[in-house]
Amino acid sequence: MRLPRFDYFGPDTLDAALELLATHKEEAKILAGGTDLLVRMKKGLLNPKVLISLKALNGLSYIKKDDEGIKIGARTPLADIISSDLIQIQATALSQACEKIGAVTLQHYRGTIGGNILQDNRCHHYNQSKFHRSGRQACHKEGGKICYARDESDRCNSTCQSDGATALMALGAKIILASAGHERTVDLENFYTTDGIMPFAMEPHELLKEIFIPFQGGQSAYHRLAFRSAIDYPIVCAGVLLTPSLTQKDEIEGARIVVGAMGRSPLFLAGESAGLKGKKFTDFAAFQTAADAAMNSAATFAVHNVGGTLEYRRAMVSPMVFRALKEAAQAADR
Amino acid sequence: MEKIEITLTINDKLREVSVAPNDTLLEVLREKFDLTGSKESCGEGVCGSCTIQMDGKPVRSCLTLALEADGCRIKTVEGLANGDQLSDLQESFINHGAVQCGFCTPGMLISADALLQNNPKPDEKTVRKTLAGNICRCTGYAKIVDAVCHTGNPDNQCPDCKTGQ
Ligand SMILES: Cc1cc2nc3c(=O)[nH]c(=O)nc-3n(C[C@H](O)[C@H](O)[C@H](O)COP(=O)(O)OP(=O)(O)OC[C@H]3O[C@@H](n4cnc5c(N)ncnc54)[C@H](O)[C@@H]3O)c2cc1C
Ligand code: SF4
Ligand code: FES
Ligand code: FES
């Protein structure tokens, strides 16, 4: 499969990259590892005139920590995150999520954490060859007026299947977006739109620079379900964070339950999370209640568009959340 | 769309080539250098038959722009043998019957070679995990996994193989 034509720039400073983005805006795309972008370009799903490569920007590849938390450069390869002891210990869910992404020889060296968060939402009616798509009317995401995944839908319901974003949202991560002369910090939780055509609340001239994971104490865990353990995207996944009370070490003070691959973005379930406050780390019955409630909430978002029947994906939310909660609780109890 | 000069060290030889921005590394290796060992099967990152090593790391050449590889060391399946002398890994594939149609073999060998460079005696679990990104439609994987394990641990008992016979 040939790639369409484009102009290539490989700026060697961040400022130069931001200038290029400011000049070309919608016509440009950032190229990190390319493992999502180039596939979409080959299939004719997008056709940017300009690619701006991050290859020379080694300054965007780092894992650091300070008193407040962990900072990860957007171009950091997944392999570096997987092999980082700091992340394995302090942000376990992220380490577990990155390890499960695709396959070692596919993304771990080329794929980046920034590209993982910003990979486009997916749908099996849309992520198809040109030939396949030519046989039917265009859907919303392709500029048409219908959705094949949900009848009568006025918008696109494509699914966010990012393992990294689900784990990072559970960890309460923030992201730093840079544009020429400007920088802003957003909670990952508030970074998503309600339309799968452009799932991210981000301007075309913005670049994802850094991911920040605040230290909150406690333990996190990530579980996912995919058809094959390698290569395939998740069809359901869950990331959780449990923090202990300062006075009662065996009691949960704060919880964050996030369900992924069920909606247009990872879903932070505030109610189910709050329900765990004050519960003991050994209270598995409370975890089961929270997991079942998470299943009911997440189920309303999902549409049948990433493989597996909808019934199966819905039913599997509860075990994924329960397993993640149990694992995080057991790690905290140790 | 202008052509751009790049330099690649392919299988230990320094090579220069001019490429278009939309040329993938796989296309350049196959079409400009006649290194047709690496295969394009899916072209979209799924199968692993295009796997090559870039600075010692196994990556998909169908999803890597040639321009992104400028200045890198590239190893393809053609770089494994020393003249007519096959590498131990290649011999082991033959001795274990790990090759059937052979389409996945270059990618399998390159992924396995990258593993063995860092971990000369991998256990079966590690081998399976490392090769999980390479799809084979013929062998059922068992013989490929045996072949890689046995290369690293040649003294192991291996009922199925012809090594040393
Ligand atoms: C067969 C296959 C299986 C896969 N399985 C999984 C899986 O299981 N889980 C999963 O999460 N993903 C999966 N992926 C998707 C993808 O490979 C990974 O998400 C990977 O981490 C993407 O990173 P990248 O650096 O290659 O992104 P790229 O393809 O380079 O970029 C992705 C998008 O983000 C934009 N972008 C990248 N970096 C920046 C930045 N710093 N600022 C602004 N924009 C930016 C690009 O313009 C592009 O639109 C799979 C892909 C394939 C082909
Ligand atoms: S969810 Fe609907 S609109 Fe969106 S890509 Fe799928 S079919 Fe198209
Ligand atoms: S041809 Fe590259 S992964 Fe299939
Ligand atoms: S030997 Fe035929 S695909 Fe592996």
XYZ file of C-alpha atoms and ligand atoms in Angstrom:
568
model
C 0.000 0.000 0.000
C 1.467 3.341 -1.064
C 1.343 6.412 1.085
C -0.181 9.527 -0.470
C 2.161 12.427 -1.234
C 3.109 15.025 1.366
C 5.931 17.401 2.247
C 8.154 16.384 5.123
C 9.778 18.647 7.691
C 12.137 17.504 10.420
C 12.598 20.605 12.610
C 15.396 20.428 15.157
C 13.938 22.738 17.766
C 10.544 22.758 19.435
C 10.070 26.406 18.454
C 10.668 25.593 14.805
C 8.118 22.779 15.024
C 5.545 25.120 16.588
C 6.212 27.739 13.881
C 5.590 25.132 11.196
C 2.361 24.103 12.912
C 1.263 27.734 13.153
C 1.920 28.184 9.429
C 0.308 25.003 8.120
C -2.415 24.445 10.760
C -5.056 21.931 9.510
C -2.864 20.965 6.573
C -0.136 19.605 8.840
C 0.101 16.569 11.074
C 2.735 15.698 13.637
C 4.573 12.462 12.921
C 5.774 10.702 16.085
C 6.141 6.928 15.668
C 3.680 6.878 12.791
C 2.101 3.579 13.842
C -1.371 5.133 13.893
C -0.981 8.058 11.497
C 0.636 6.218 8.585
C -1.955 3.433 8.667
C -4.753 5.991 8.405
C -2.948 7.783 5.580
C -2.446 4.540 3.669
C -6.164 3.858 3.923
C -6.976 7.321 2.632
C -8.686 8.367 5.862
C -6.648 11.539 5.989
C -4.341 13.255 3.590
C -2.202 15.923 5.256
C -0.156 18.128 2.915
C 2.642 18.378 5.459
C 4.141 16.006 8.026
C 6.206 17.515 10.822
C 8.452 14.837 12.256
C 9.489 14.803 15.906
C 12.523 12.678 14.994
C 15.132 15.343 15.755
C 13.406 16.622 18.919
C 15.229 14.407 21.398
C 14.340 16.958 24.058
C 10.763 15.636 23.961
C 11.831 12.182 25.088
C 12.322 11.897 28.861
C 10.949 10.523 32.123
C 11.696 12.771 35.124
C 10.399 13.232 38.593
C 10.237 16.118 41.021
C 8.483 16.608 44.378
C 5.087 16.837 42.763
C 5.053 14.050 40.275
C 6.364 12.350 37.148
C 6.909 14.205 33.883
C 6.999 12.313 30.615
C 7.970 13.906 27.299
C 5.364 13.307 24.599
C 7.846 11.639 22.230
C 9.038 9.104 24.819
C 8.923 5.616 23.246
C 6.653 3.076 24.937
C 9.706 0.840 25.499
C 11.259 3.485 27.792
C 8.053 3.705 29.832
C 7.816 -0.071 30.131
C 11.407 -0.360 31.331
C 11.192 2.537 33.812
C 11.300 1.414 37.459
C 9.938 4.793 38.510
C 6.794 4.295 36.437
C 6.451 0.678 37.380
C 6.435 1.583 41.065
C 4.741 4.992 41.130
C 2.396 4.710 38.139
C 1.901 0.952 37.861
C -1.245 1.205 35.728
C 0.626 3.089 33.006
C 3.429 0.550 32.947
C 0.914 -2.304 32.681
C -1.047 -0.521 29.956
C 1.983 0.267 27.785
C 3.218 -3.286 28.079
C -0.038 -4.525 26.592
C -0.177 -2.120 23.650
C -0.040 -3.966 20.327
C 3.214 -5.893 20.131
C 6.873 -5.424 21.015
C 7.971 -5.245 17.382
C 5.134 -2.934 16.390
C 5.001 -0.032 18.829
C 7.350 -0.522 21.723
C 10.323 1.127 19.997
C 8.614 3.337 17.395
C 5.335 4.128 19.148
C 5.291 7.062 21.573
C 3.125 7.897 24.567
C 1.988 11.174 22.958
C 0.911 9.344 19.800
C -0.831 6.786 21.962
C -3.006 9.422 23.628
C -3.656 11.225 20.337
C -4.310 8.206 18.109
C -7.621 8.668 16.379
C -10.807 7.021 17.634
C -11.709 3.846 15.804
C -14.766 2.168 14.336
C -14.954 -0.953 12.187
C -17.233 0.813 9.729
C -14.640 3.532 9.182
C -11.133 2.062 9.667
C -11.346 0.149 6.409
C -9.776 0.272 2.964
C -10.933 2.781 0.369
C -12.446 -0.085 -1.600
C -14.510 -1.262 1.358
C -15.714 2.245 2.085
C -16.534 2.953 -1.566
C -19.383 0.444 -1.406
C -21.586 2.585 0.806
C -22.568 6.117 1.774
C -20.102 8.162 3.809
C -20.738 8.240 7.577
C -20.342 11.322 9.818
C -16.634 10.779 10.303
C -16.104 10.748 6.554
C -18.179 13.874 6.029
C -21.571 12.203 5.535
C -24.769 12.356 7.547
C -25.305 8.874 8.954
C -23.789 6.581 11.529
C -23.640 2.831 10.881
C -22.853 2.039 14.482
C -25.874 3.711 16.088
C -29.116 4.308 14.184
C -30.326 7.896 14.030
C -27.183 9.200 15.714
C -26.494 12.859 14.950
C -22.807 12.420 15.631
C -19.903 10.011 15.378
C -19.574 7.413 18.132
C -16.134 6.089 17.202
C -14.336 4.480 20.126
C -11.183 5.593 21.920
C -9.085 2.425 22.210
C -5.999 3.998 23.751
C -4.598 1.848 26.541
C -2.282 4.646 27.643
C -4.991 7.297 27.943
C -7.206 5.021 30.063
C -4.394 4.325 32.524
C -3.282 7.963 32.581
C -6.801 9.209 33.306
C -7.010 6.804 36.245
C -3.732 8.266 37.500
C -5.219 11.765 37.333
C -2.734 12.865 34.660
C -2.547 16.310 33.108
C -1.204 17.137 29.668
C 0.720 20.163 28.527
C -0.113 21.549 25.093
C 2.248 23.995 23.415
C 1.672 26.379 20.523
C 3.837 29.225 19.212
C 4.360 31.529 22.224
C 1.803 29.764 24.406
C 1.423 26.770 26.693
C -1.570 25.387 28.577
C -2.173 22.522 30.998
C -5.344 20.435 30.809
C -6.642 17.616 32.983
C -6.743 14.588 30.701
C -10.273 14.049 31.979
C -11.373 17.353 30.411
C -9.485 16.925 27.160
C -12.213 15.157 25.184
C -15.050 16.463 23.028
C -18.384 14.680 22.648
C -17.894 13.987 18.959
C -15.833 11.104 17.568
C -14.965 13.052 14.406
C -12.485 15.132 16.402
C -12.327 13.513 19.830
C -9.769 15.904 21.358
C -10.335 19.451 22.601
C -7.180 20.650 20.912
C -6.349 23.167 18.191
C -4.602 22.119 14.956
C -1.633 24.365 15.777
C -1.098 22.776 19.197
C 1.507 20.154 20.011
C 1.389 17.752 22.923
C 4.572 18.429 24.850
C 4.423 16.690 28.198
C 2.353 14.382 30.358
C 2.312 15.018 34.096
C 1.307 12.390 36.649
C 0.830 13.903 40.126
C 2.012 11.881 43.126
C -1.090 10.949 45.093
C 0.197 7.956 47.037
C -1.719 4.719 46.748
C -1.688 2.011 44.122
C -2.945 1.742 40.585
C -3.674 -1.165 38.252
C -4.798 -1.757 34.685
C -6.620 -4.671 33.070
C -7.727 -5.139 29.522
C -9.469 -7.582 27.236
C -8.568 -8.113 23.593
C -9.147 -11.009 21.192
C -5.455 -11.853 21.090
C -3.089 -10.800 23.836
C -0.850 -9.194 21.198
C -1.451 -6.981 18.143
C -5.150 -6.414 18.849
C -6.628 -3.275 20.339
C -8.569 -3.571 23.613
C -12.336 -4.105 23.357
C -12.795 -3.285 27.072
C -10.260 -2.018 29.580
C -10.126 -0.503 33.045
C -7.618 1.546 34.991
C -7.992 2.318 38.698
C -6.187 4.226 41.421
C -6.803 3.667 45.148
C -5.286 5.968 47.774
C -5.281 5.165 51.500
C -6.545 7.431 54.243
C -3.736 9.187 56.143
C -5.163 8.231 59.528
C -6.596 4.783 58.765
C -4.045 3.029 56.540
C -6.414 0.146 55.776
C -9.161 2.456 54.542
C -9.654 3.915 51.078
C -9.590 7.705 51.010
C -9.833 8.299 47.275
C -10.598 6.121 44.267
C -10.512 6.715 40.531
C -12.208 4.185 38.271
C -11.769 4.702 34.523
C -13.253 2.435 31.851
C -11.725 2.470 28.360
C -12.644 1.246 24.872
C -16.345 1.726 25.667
C -16.886 5.310 24.560
C -15.554 8.253 22.598
C -13.045 8.818 25.402
C -11.933 6.881 28.463
C -14.774 7.227 30.996
C -13.991 8.501 34.499
C -16.814 7.207 36.673
C -17.071 9.749 39.479
C -20.051 8.242 41.312
C -18.702 4.689 41.396
C -15.299 6.039 42.469
C -16.745 8.128 45.322
C -18.684 5.090 46.545
C -15.420 3.441 47.601
C -14.418 6.189 50.035
C -14.167 4.849 53.582
C -14.238 1.196 52.478
C -11.541 -1.216 53.635
C -8.869 -2.394 51.163
C -10.075 -5.931 51.880
C -13.741 -5.203 51.176
C -14.075 -7.182 47.920
C -17.854 -7.025 48.117
C -17.635 -3.240 47.813
C -15.352 -3.680 44.772
C -17.925 -5.962 43.178
C -20.688 -3.411 43.775
C -18.552 -0.652 42.273
C -17.605 -2.844 39.298
C -21.241 -3.711 38.564
C -22.237 -0.053 38.806
C -19.344 0.837 36.479
C -20.649 -1.714 34.005
C -24.102 -0.154 33.998
C -22.746 3.368 33.524
C -20.205 2.492 30.842
C -22.685 0.313 28.948
C -24.781 3.315 27.933
C -21.862 4.832 26.004
C -20.771 1.831 23.975
C -21.839 1.103 20.415
C -21.135 -2.000 18.348
C -18.078 -0.822 16.418
C -14.816 -2.385 17.603
C -15.491 -6.109 17.345
C -17.002 -8.451 19.911
C -20.749 -8.279 20.483
C -21.949 -5.306 22.443
C -23.470 -7.620 25.061
C -20.123 -9.297 25.602
C -18.200 -6.040 25.874
C -20.732 -4.637 28.323
C -20.654 -7.762 30.449
C -16.865 -7.707 30.574
C -16.652 -4.204 32.067
C -17.428 -5.527 35.519
C -14.698 -8.220 35.642
C -12.094 -5.797 34.235
C -12.915 -3.152 36.855
C -13.127 -5.721 39.642
C -9.760 -7.289 38.759
C -8.082 -3.901 38.576
C -9.558 -2.831 41.938
C -8.566 -6.088 43.597
C -5.022 -5.896 42.259
C -4.566 -2.273 43.336
C -6.041 -3.019 46.781
C -3.792 -6.021 47.304
C -0.738 -3.989 46.312
C -1.779 -1.238 48.759
C -2.351 -3.732 51.536
C 1.160 -5.128 51.240
C 7.584 16.617 -3.740
C 11.344 16.653 -3.820
C 13.616 13.692 -3.461
C 15.892 13.826 -0.437
C 19.319 12.216 0.010
C 19.662 9.949 3.002
C 22.370 7.678 4.347
C 21.655 4.232 5.725
C 24.021 1.598 7.045
C 22.355 -1.503 5.651
C 23.747 -4.843 6.846
C 27.037 -3.129 7.767
C 27.449 -1.344 4.417
C 27.134 2.406 4.149
C 24.612 3.271 1.429
C 23.290 6.526 0.030
C 19.960 6.850 -1.673
C 17.516 9.549 -2.649
C 13.977 8.983 -1.484
C 10.589 10.675 -1.681
C 8.908 11.691 1.596
C 6.188 9.071 1.094
C 8.588 6.157 0.454
C 8.474 3.667 3.297
C 11.676 2.039 4.463
C 10.274 -1.280 3.219
C 9.782 0.083 -0.299
C 13.300 1.507 -0.367
C 14.899 -1.718 0.873
C 13.012 -3.864 -1.623
C 12.901 -1.601 -4.648
C 16.121 0.430 -4.457
C 18.425 -2.134 -2.874
C 16.808 -5.333 -4.105
C 16.677 -6.623 -0.530
C 13.473 -8.537 -1.104
C 13.763 -10.694 2.014
C 11.540 -8.329 3.991
C 7.971 -8.850 2.827
C 4.925 -6.648 2.583
C 1.879 -8.658 3.563
C -0.607 -6.347 5.253
C 1.164 -3.007 4.854
C -0.626 -1.731 7.945
C 1.374 -2.901 10.923
C -0.544 -6.048 11.753
C 1.467 -9.012 10.479
C 5.180 -8.401 11.101
C 6.473 -9.850 7.811
C 8.230 -6.519 7.117
C 10.114 -6.501 10.451
C 13.677 -5.181 10.221
C 16.101 -3.899 12.865
C 16.714 -0.194 13.157
C 19.671 0.511 15.456
C 19.260 -3.010 16.822
C 15.541 -2.692 17.580
C 12.896 -4.651 15.729
C 10.401 -2.353 13.975
C 7.810 -2.463 11.178
C 9.432 -1.187 7.990
C 6.013 -0.763 6.320
C 5.136 1.897 8.908
C 8.515 3.643 8.968
C 9.280 6.397 6.470
C 12.658 5.966 4.803
C 13.377 9.565 5.830
C 12.861 8.656 9.478
C 15.616 6.052 9.166
C 18.206 8.542 7.876
C 21.510 7.895 9.656
C 20.374 4.600 11.206
C 21.841 1.110 11.160
C 19.473 -1.239 9.362
C 19.619 -5.023 9.539
C 17.485 -7.178 7.271
C 17.238 -10.945 6.953
C 19.938 -10.778 4.255
C 22.336 -9.556 6.946
C 22.043 -12.650 9.140
C 24.179 -15.094 7.149
C 27.916 -14.691 6.746
C 28.399 -15.320 3.035
C 27.092 -18.851 2.457
C 27.339 -19.657 6.149
C 23.890 -19.437 7.720
C 23.629 -18.107 11.265
C 22.913 -20.521 14.139
C 19.395 -19.148 14.288
C 18.787 -19.797 10.604
C 20.224 -23.336 10.881
C 17.993 -23.952 13.847
C 14.901 -22.880 11.863
C 15.809 -25.443 9.193
C 16.573 -28.192 11.711
C 13.285 -27.680 13.521
C 11.127 -27.510 10.414
C 10.174 -23.977 11.411
C 9.772 -22.836 7.802
C 6.794 -23.809 5.690
C 5.709 -21.262 3.084
C 8.448 -18.977 4.409
C 6.585 -15.705 4.100
C 6.744 -14.884 7.800
C 10.278 -16.256 8.192
C 12.334 -13.092 7.503
C 10.314 -11.159 10.079
C 10.461 -14.019 12.585
C 14.238 -14.318 12.174
C 14.791 -10.589 12.588
C 12.588 -10.359 15.700
C 14.267 -13.424 17.194
C 17.742 -12.171 16.296
C 17.063 -8.881 18.094
C 16.005 -10.835 21.174
C 19.051 -13.127 21.119
C 21.425 -10.142 20.828
C 20.198 -8.885 24.209
C 19.209 -12.125 25.838
C 21.231 -15.069 24.481
C 19.386 -17.702 26.545
C 15.745 -16.703 26.531
C 13.083 -18.937 28.086
C 10.029 -20.012 26.136
C 7.776 -17.376 27.650
C 10.120 -14.570 26.611
C 10.415 -15.991 23.105
C 6.634 -16.180 22.740
C 6.204 -12.638 24.011
C 8.858 -11.277 21.640
C 7.463 -13.055 18.601
C 3.862 -12.146 19.440
C 3.935 -9.388 16.831
C 4.804 -11.772 14.015
C 1.961 -13.744 12.479
C 2.531 -17.168 10.898
C -0.344 -18.846 9.071
C 1.424 -22.174 8.500
C 3.477 -23.614 11.327
C 1.313 -23.163 14.397
C 4.306 -21.415 16.029
C 5.510 -24.383 18.117
C 8.425 -25.182 15.826
C 9.415 -21.554 15.473
C 9.464 -21.133 19.254
C 11.458 -24.365 19.628
C 13.923 -23.184 16.996
C 14.566 -19.898 18.787
C 14.783 -21.491 22.248
C 17.161 -24.151 21.010
C 19.487 -21.615 19.354
C 20.001 -19.995 22.723
C 20.164 -23.237 24.673
C 21.812 -25.764 22.305
C 22.451 -28.325 25.055
C 18.767 -28.709 25.873
C 17.087 -31.973 25.009
C 14.876 -31.326 22.029
C 13.058 -34.406 20.743
C 11.897 -32.845 17.490
C 15.050 -31.415 16.075
C 17.771 -32.719 13.853
C 20.617 -30.677 15.351
C 23.706 -32.810 15.846
C 22.281 -35.838 14.009
C -1.836 -3.419 14.435
C -1.930 -2.293 15.424
C -2.282 -2.559 16.740
C -2.392 -1.541 17.686
N -2.741 -1.859 18.960
C -2.884 -0.873 19.886
C -3.268 -1.187 21.220
O -3.451 -2.348 21.591
N -3.439 -0.173 22.114
C -3.244 1.128 21.757
O -3.419 2.002 22.616
N -2.847 1.450 20.507
C -2.654 0.494 19.552
N -2.268 0.830 18.268
C -2.165 2.256 17.871
C -0.762 2.888 17.908
O 0.177 2.033 17.356
C -0.319 3.254 19.323
O -1.353 3.954 19.958
C 0.963 4.095 19.372
O 1.319 4.352 20.707
C 0.813 5.410 18.634
O 2.001 6.165 18.817
P 2.821 6.775 17.584
O 3.948 7.541 18.169
O 3.162 5.731 16.603
O 1.714 7.757 16.974
P 1.617 8.472 15.559
O 0.997 7.547 14.579
O 2.905 9.111 15.178
O 0.583 9.637 15.939
C -0.780 9.384 16.267
C -1.564 10.706 16.166
O -1.148 11.619 17.156
C -0.616 12.805 16.588
N 0.553 13.156 17.411
C 1.526 12.302 17.837
N 2.361 12.930 18.691
C 1.908 14.211 18.800
C 2.334 15.347 19.549
N 3.392 15.280 20.379
N 1.621 16.495 19.430
C 0.543 16.561 18.605
N 0.102 15.528 17.875
C 0.764 14.359 17.977
C -0.301 12.470 15.146
O -0.405 13.608 14.322
C -1.373 11.437 14.845
O -2.561 12.032 14.483
C -2.135 -0.190 17.295
C -1.751 0.071 15.982
C -1.647 -0.942 15.044
C -1.238 -0.616 13.635
S -19.301 5.636 14.885
Fe -20.705 6.037 13.148
S -20.046 8.011 12.290
Fe -18.394 7.286 13.634
S -16.990 6.203 12.295
Fe -18.420 4.646 13.069
S -20.088 4.570 11.556
Fe -18.908 6.424 11.157
S 3.605 -5.643 6.115
Fe 4.359 -4.485 7.783
S 3.301 -5.354 9.438
Fe 2.385 -6.406 7.754
S 5.718 -20.327 7.358
Fe 4.011 -19.682 6.167
S 3.402 -17.904 7.299
Fe 4.878 -18.725 8.587
